[in-house]
CSV table of N, CA, C and O in Angstrom, one decimal:
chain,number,residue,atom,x,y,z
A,249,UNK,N,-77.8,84.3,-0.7
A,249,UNK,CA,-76.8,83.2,-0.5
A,249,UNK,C,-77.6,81.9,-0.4
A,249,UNK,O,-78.6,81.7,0.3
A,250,UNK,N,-77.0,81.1,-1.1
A,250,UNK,CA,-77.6,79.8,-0.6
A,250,UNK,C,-77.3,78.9,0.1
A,250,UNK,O,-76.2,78.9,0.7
A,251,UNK,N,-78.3,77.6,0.3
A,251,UNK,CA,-77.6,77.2,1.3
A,251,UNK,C,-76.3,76.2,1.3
A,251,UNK,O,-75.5,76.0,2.2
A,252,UNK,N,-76.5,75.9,0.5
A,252,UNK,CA,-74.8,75.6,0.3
A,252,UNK,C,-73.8,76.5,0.5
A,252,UNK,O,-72.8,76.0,1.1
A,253,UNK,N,-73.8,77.5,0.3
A,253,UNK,CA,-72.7,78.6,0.6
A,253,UNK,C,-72.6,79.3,1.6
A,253,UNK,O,-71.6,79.9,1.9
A,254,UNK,N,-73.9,79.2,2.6
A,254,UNK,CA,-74.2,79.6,4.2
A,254,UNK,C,-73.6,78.7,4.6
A,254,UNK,O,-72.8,79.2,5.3
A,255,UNK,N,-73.4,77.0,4.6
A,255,UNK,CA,-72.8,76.0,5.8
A,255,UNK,C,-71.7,75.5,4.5
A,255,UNK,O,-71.7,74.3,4.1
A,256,UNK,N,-70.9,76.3,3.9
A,256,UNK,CA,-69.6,75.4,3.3
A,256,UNK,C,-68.3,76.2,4.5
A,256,UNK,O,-68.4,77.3,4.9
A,257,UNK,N,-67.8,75.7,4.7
A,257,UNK,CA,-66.5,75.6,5.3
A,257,UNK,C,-65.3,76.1,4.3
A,257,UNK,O,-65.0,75.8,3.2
A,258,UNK,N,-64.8,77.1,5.4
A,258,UNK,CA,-63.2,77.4,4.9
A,258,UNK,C,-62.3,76.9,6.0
A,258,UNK,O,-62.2,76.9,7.2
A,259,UNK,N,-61.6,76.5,5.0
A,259,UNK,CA,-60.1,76.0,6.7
A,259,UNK,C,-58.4,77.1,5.6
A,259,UNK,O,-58.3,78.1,4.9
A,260,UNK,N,-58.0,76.4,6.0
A,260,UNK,CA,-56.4,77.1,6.0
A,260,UNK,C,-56.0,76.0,4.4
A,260,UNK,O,-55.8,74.8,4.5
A,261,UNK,N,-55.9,76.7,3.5
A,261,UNK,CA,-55.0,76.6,2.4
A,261,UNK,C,-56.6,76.7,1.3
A,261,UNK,O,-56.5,76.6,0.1
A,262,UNK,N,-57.9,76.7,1.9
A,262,UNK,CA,-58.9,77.2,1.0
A,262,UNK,C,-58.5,78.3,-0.3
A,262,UNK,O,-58.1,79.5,0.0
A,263,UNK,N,-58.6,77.8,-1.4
A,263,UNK,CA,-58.6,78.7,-2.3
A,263,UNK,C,-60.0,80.2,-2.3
A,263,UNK,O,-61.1,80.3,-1.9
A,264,UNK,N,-59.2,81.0,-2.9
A,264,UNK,CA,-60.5,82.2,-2.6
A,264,UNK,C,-60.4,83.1,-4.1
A,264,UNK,O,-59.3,83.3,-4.7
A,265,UNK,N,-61.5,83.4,-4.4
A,265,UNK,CA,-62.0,83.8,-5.8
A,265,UNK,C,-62.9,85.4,-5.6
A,265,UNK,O,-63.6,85.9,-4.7
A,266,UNK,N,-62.4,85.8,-6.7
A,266,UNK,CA,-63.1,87.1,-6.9
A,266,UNK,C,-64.7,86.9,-7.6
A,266,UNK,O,-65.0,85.7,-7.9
A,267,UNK,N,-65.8,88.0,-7.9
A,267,UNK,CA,-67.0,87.3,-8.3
A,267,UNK,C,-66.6,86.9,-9.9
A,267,UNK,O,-67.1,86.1,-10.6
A,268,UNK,N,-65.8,87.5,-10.2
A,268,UNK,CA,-65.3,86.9,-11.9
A,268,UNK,C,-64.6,85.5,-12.0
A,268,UNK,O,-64.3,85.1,-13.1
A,269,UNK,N,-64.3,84.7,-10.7
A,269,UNK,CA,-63.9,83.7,-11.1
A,269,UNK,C,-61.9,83.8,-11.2
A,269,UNK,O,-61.3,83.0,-11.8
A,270,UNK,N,-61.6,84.5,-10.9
A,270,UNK,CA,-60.0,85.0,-10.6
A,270,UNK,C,-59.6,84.6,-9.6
A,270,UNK,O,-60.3,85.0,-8.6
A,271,UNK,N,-58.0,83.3,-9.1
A,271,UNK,CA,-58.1,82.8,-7.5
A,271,UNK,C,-57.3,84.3,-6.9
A,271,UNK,O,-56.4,85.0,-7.4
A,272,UNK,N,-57.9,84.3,-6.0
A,272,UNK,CA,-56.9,85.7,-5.6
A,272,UNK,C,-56.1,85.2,-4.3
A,272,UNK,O,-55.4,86.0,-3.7
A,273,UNK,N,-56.1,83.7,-3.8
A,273,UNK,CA,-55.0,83.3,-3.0
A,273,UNK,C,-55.5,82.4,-2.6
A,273,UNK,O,-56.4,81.8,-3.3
A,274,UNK,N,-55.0,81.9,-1.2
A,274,UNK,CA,-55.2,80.8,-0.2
A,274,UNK,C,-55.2,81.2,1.0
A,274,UNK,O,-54.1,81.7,1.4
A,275,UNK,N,-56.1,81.1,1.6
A,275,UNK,CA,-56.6,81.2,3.1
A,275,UNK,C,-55.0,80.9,4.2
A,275,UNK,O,-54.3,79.9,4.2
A,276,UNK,N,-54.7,82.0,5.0
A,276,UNK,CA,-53.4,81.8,5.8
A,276,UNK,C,-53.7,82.1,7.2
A,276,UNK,O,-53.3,81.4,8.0
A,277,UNK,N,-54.3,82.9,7.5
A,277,UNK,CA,-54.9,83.1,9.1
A,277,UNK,C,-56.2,83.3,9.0
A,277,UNK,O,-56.6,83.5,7.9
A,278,UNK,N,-56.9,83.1,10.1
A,278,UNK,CA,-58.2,83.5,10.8
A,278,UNK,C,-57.5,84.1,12.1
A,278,UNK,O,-56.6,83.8,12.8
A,279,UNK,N,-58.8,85.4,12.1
A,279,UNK,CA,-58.5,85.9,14.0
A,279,UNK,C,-60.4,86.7,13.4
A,279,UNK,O,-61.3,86.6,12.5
A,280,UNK,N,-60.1,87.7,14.9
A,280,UNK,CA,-61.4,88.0,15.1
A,280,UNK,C,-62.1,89.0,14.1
A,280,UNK,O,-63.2,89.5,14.2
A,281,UNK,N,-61.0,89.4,13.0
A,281,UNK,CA,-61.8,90.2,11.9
A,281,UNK,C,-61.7,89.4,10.8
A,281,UNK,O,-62.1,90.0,9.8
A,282,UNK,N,-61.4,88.4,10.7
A,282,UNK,CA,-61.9,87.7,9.4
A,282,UNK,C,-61.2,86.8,8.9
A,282,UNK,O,-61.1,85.9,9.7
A,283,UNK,N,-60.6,86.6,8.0
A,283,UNK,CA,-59.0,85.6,7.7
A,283,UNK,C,-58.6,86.1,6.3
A,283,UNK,O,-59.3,86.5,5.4
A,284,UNK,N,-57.1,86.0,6.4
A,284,UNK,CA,-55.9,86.4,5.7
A,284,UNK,C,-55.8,85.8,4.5
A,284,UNK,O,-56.4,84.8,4.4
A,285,UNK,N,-55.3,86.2,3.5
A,285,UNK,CA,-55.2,85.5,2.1
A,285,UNK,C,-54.1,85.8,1.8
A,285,UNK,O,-53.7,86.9,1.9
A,286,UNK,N,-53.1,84.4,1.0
A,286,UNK,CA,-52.2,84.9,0.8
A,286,UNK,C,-52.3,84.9,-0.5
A,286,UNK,O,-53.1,84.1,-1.0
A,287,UNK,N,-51.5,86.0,-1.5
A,287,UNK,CA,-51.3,86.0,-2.7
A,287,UNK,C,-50.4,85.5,-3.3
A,287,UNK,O,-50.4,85.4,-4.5
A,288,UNK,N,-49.4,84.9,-2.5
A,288,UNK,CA,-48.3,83.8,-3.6
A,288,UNK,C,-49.0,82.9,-3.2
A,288,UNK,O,-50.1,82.9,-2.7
A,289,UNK,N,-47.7,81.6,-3.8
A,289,UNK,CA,-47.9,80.4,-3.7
A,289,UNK,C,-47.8,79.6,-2.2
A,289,UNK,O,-47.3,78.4,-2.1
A,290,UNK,N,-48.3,80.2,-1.2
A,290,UNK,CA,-48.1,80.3,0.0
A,290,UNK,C,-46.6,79.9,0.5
A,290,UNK,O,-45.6,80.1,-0.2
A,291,UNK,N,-46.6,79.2,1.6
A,291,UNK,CA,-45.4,78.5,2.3
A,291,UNK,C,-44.2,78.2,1.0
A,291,UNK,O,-43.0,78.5,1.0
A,292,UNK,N,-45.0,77.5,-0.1
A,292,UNK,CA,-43.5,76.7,-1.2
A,292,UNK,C,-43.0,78.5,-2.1
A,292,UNK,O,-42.1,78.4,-2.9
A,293,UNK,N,-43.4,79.6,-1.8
A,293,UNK,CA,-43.2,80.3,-2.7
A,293,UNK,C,-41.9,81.5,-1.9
A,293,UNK,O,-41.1,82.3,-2.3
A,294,UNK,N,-42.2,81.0,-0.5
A,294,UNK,CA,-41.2,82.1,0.6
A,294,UNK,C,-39.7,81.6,0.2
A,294,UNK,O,-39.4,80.5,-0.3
A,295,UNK,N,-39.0,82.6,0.4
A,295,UNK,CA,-37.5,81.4,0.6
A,295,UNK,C,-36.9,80.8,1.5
A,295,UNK,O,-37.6,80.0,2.2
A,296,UNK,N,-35.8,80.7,1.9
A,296,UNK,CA,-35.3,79.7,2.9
A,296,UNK,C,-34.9,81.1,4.4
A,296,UNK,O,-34.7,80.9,5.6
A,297,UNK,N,-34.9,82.2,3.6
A,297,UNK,CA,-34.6,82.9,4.7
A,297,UNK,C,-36.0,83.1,5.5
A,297,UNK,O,-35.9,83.5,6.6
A,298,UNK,N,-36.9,82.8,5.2
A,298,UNK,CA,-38.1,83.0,5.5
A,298,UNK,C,-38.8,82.4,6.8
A,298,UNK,O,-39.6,82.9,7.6
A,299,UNK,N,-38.0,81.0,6.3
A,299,UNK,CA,-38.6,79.3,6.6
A,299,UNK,C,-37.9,79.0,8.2
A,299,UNK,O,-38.5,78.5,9.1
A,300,UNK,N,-36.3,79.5,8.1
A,300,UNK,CA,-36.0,79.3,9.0
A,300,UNK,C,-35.2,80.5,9.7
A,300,UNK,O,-35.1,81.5,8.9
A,301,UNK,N,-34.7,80.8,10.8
A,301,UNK,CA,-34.5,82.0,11.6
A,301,UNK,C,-32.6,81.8,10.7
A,301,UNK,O,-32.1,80.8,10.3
A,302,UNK,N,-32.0,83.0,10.7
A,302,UNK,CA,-30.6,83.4,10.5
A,302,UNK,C,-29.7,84.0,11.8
A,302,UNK,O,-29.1,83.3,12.6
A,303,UNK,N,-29.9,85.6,11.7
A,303,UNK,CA,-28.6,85.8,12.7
A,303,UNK,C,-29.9,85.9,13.8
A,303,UNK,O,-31.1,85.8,13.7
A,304,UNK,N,-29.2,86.2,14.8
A,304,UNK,CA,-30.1,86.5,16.0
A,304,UNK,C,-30.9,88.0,15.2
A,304,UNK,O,-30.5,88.7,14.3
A,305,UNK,N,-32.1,87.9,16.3
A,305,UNK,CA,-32.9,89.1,16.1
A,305,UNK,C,-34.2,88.7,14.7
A,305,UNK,O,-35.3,89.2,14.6
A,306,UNK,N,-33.6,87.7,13.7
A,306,UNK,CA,-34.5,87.6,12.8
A,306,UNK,C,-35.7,86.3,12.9
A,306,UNK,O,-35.6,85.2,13.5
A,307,UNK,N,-36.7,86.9,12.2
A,307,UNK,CA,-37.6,85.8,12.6
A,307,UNK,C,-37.6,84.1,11.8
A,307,UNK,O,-37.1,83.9,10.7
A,308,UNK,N,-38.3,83.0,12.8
A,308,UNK,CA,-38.9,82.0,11.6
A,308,UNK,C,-39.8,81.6,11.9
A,308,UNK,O,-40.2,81.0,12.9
A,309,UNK,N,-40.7,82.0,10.6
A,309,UNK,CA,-42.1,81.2,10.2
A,309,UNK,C,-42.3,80.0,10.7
A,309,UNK,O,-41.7,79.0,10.3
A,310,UNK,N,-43.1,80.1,11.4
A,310,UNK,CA,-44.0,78.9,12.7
A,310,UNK,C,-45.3,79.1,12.2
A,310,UNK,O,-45.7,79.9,11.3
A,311,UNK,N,-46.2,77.9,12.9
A,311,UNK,CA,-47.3,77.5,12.7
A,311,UNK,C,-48.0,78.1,14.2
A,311,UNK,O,-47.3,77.7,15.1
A,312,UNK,N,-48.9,78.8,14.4
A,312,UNK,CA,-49.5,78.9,15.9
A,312,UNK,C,-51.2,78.6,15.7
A,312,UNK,O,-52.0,78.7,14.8
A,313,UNK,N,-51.3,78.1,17.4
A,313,UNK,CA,-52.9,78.0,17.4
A,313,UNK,C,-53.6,79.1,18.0
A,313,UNK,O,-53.0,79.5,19.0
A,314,UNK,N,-54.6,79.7,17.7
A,314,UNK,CA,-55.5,80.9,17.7
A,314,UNK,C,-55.9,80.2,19.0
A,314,UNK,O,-56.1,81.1,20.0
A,315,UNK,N,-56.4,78.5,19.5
A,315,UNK,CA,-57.2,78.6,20.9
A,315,UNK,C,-56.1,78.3,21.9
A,315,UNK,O,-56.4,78.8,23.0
A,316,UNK,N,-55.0,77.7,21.9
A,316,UNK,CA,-54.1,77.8,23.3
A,316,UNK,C,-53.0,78.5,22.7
A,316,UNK,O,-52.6,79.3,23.5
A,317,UNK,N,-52.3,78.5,21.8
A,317,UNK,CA,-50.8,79.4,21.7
A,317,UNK,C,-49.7,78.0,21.1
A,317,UNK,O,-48.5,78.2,20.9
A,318,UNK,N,-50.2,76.9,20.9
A,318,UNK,CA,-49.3,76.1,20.7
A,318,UNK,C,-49.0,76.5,18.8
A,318,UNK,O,-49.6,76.8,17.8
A,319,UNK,N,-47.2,76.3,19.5
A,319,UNK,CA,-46.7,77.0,18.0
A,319,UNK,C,-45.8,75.5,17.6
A,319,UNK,O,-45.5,74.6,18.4
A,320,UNK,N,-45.4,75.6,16.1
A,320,UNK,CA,-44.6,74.0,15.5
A,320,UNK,C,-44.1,74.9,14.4
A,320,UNK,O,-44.2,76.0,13.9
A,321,UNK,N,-43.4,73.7,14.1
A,321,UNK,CA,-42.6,74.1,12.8
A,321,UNK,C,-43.7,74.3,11.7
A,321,UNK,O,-44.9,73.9,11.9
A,322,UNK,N,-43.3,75.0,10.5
A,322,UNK,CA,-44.4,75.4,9.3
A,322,UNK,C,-44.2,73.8,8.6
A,322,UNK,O,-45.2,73.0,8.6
A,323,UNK,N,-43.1,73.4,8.1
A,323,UNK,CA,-43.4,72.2,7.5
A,323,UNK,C,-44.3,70.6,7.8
A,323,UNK,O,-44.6,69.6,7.2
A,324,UNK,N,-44.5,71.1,9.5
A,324,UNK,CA,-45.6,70.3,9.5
A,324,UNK,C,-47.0,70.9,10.3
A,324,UNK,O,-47.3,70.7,11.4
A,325,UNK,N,-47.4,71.6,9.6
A,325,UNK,CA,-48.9,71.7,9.7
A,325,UNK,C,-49.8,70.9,10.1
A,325,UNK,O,-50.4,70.3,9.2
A,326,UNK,N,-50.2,70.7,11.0
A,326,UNK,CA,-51.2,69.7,11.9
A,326,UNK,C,-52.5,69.8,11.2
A,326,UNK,O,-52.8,70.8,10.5
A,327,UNK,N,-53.3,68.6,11.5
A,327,UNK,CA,-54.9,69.1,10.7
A,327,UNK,C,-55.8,69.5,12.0
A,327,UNK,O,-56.9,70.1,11.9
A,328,UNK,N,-55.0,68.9,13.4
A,328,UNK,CA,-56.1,70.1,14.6
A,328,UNK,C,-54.6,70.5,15.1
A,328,UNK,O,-53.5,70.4,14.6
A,329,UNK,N,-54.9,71.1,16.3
A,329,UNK,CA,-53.8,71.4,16.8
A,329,UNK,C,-53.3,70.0,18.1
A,329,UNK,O,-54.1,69.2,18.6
A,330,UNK,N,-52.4,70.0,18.2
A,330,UNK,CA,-52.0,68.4,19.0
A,330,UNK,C,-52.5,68.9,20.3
A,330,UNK,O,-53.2,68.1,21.0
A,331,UNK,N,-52.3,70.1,20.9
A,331,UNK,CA,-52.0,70.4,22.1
A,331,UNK,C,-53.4,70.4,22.8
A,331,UNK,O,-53.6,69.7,23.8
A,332,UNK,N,-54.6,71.2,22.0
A,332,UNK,CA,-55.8,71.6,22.5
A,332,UNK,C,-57.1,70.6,21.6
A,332,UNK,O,-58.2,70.2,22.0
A,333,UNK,N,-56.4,70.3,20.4
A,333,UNK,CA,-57.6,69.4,19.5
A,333,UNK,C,-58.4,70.8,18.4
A,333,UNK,O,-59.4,70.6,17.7
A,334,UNK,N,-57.8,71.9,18.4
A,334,UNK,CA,-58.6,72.8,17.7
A,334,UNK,C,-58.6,72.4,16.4
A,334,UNK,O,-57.9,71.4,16.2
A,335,UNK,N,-59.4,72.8,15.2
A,335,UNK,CA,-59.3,72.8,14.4
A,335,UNK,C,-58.2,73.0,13.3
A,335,UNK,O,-57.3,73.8,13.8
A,336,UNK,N,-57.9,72.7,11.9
A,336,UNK,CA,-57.0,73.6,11.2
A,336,UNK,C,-57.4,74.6,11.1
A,336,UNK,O,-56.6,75.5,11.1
A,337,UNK,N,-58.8,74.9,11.0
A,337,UNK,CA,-58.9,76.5,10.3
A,337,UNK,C,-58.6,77.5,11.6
A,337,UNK,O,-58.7,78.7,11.4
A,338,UNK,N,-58.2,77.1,12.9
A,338,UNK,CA,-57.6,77.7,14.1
A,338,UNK,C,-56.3,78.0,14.2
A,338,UNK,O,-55.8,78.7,15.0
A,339,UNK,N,-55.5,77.3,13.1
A,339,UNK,CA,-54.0,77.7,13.0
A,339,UNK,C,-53.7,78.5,11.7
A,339,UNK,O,-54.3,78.5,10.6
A,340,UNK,N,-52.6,79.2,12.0
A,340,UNK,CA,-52.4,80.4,11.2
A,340,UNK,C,-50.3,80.6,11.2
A,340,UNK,O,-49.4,80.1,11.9
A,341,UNK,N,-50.4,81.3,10.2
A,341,UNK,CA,-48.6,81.8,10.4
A,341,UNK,C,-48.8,82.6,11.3
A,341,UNK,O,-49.7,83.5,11.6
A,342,UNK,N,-47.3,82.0,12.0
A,342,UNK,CA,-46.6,82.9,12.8
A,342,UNK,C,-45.1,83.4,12.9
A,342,UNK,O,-44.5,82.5,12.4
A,343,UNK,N,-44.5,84.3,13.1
A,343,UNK,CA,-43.1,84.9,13.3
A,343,UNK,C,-43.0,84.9,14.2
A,343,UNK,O,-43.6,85.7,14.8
A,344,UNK,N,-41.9,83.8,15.2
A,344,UNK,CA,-41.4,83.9,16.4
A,344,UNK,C,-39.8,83.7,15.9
A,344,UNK,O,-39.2,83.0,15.0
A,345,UNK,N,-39.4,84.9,17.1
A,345,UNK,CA,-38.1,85.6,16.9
A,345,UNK,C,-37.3,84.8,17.8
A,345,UNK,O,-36.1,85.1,17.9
């Protein structure tokens, strides 16, 4: 590995490639085994039932922070978190019901 690729940074909507050069998604969580990739077109590709909650019991897609728990709406994605100062690559989707 070199050293460019030991100190490059991934945060949250990083594109991610296979060794052939194929995107195979965009970066959606980090936790303690590693971080998530999504295979669509992230957030613009869900639909509306998705985005926001329906009858009672169903969930909507929030934003949460991995270092205090502060959760927001998905359409605004913070670049740290407001609450703690964490980073983006500390926030991830969440489902609160």
């Amino acid at each position: 590995m070199s050293e460019e690729e030991s100190t490059a940074r991934v945060s949250f909507g990083t594109k991610i490639f296979d060794d052939d050069g194929n995107e195979l998604g965009k970066i959606r969580a980090f936790d303690e085994h590693g971080f998530y990739v999504s295979i669509d077109d992230g957030i613009e590709a869900l639909s509306g039932e998705h985005i926001t909650a329906g009858a009672p019991g169903e969930a909507e897609l929030m934003w949460r922070c991995w270092e205090c728990g502060e959760i927001g709406q998905i359409e605004d994605i913070p670049e740290e978190c407001p609450a703690c100062g964490a980073p983006k690559e500390d926030i991830y989707y969440w489902q609160e019901d």
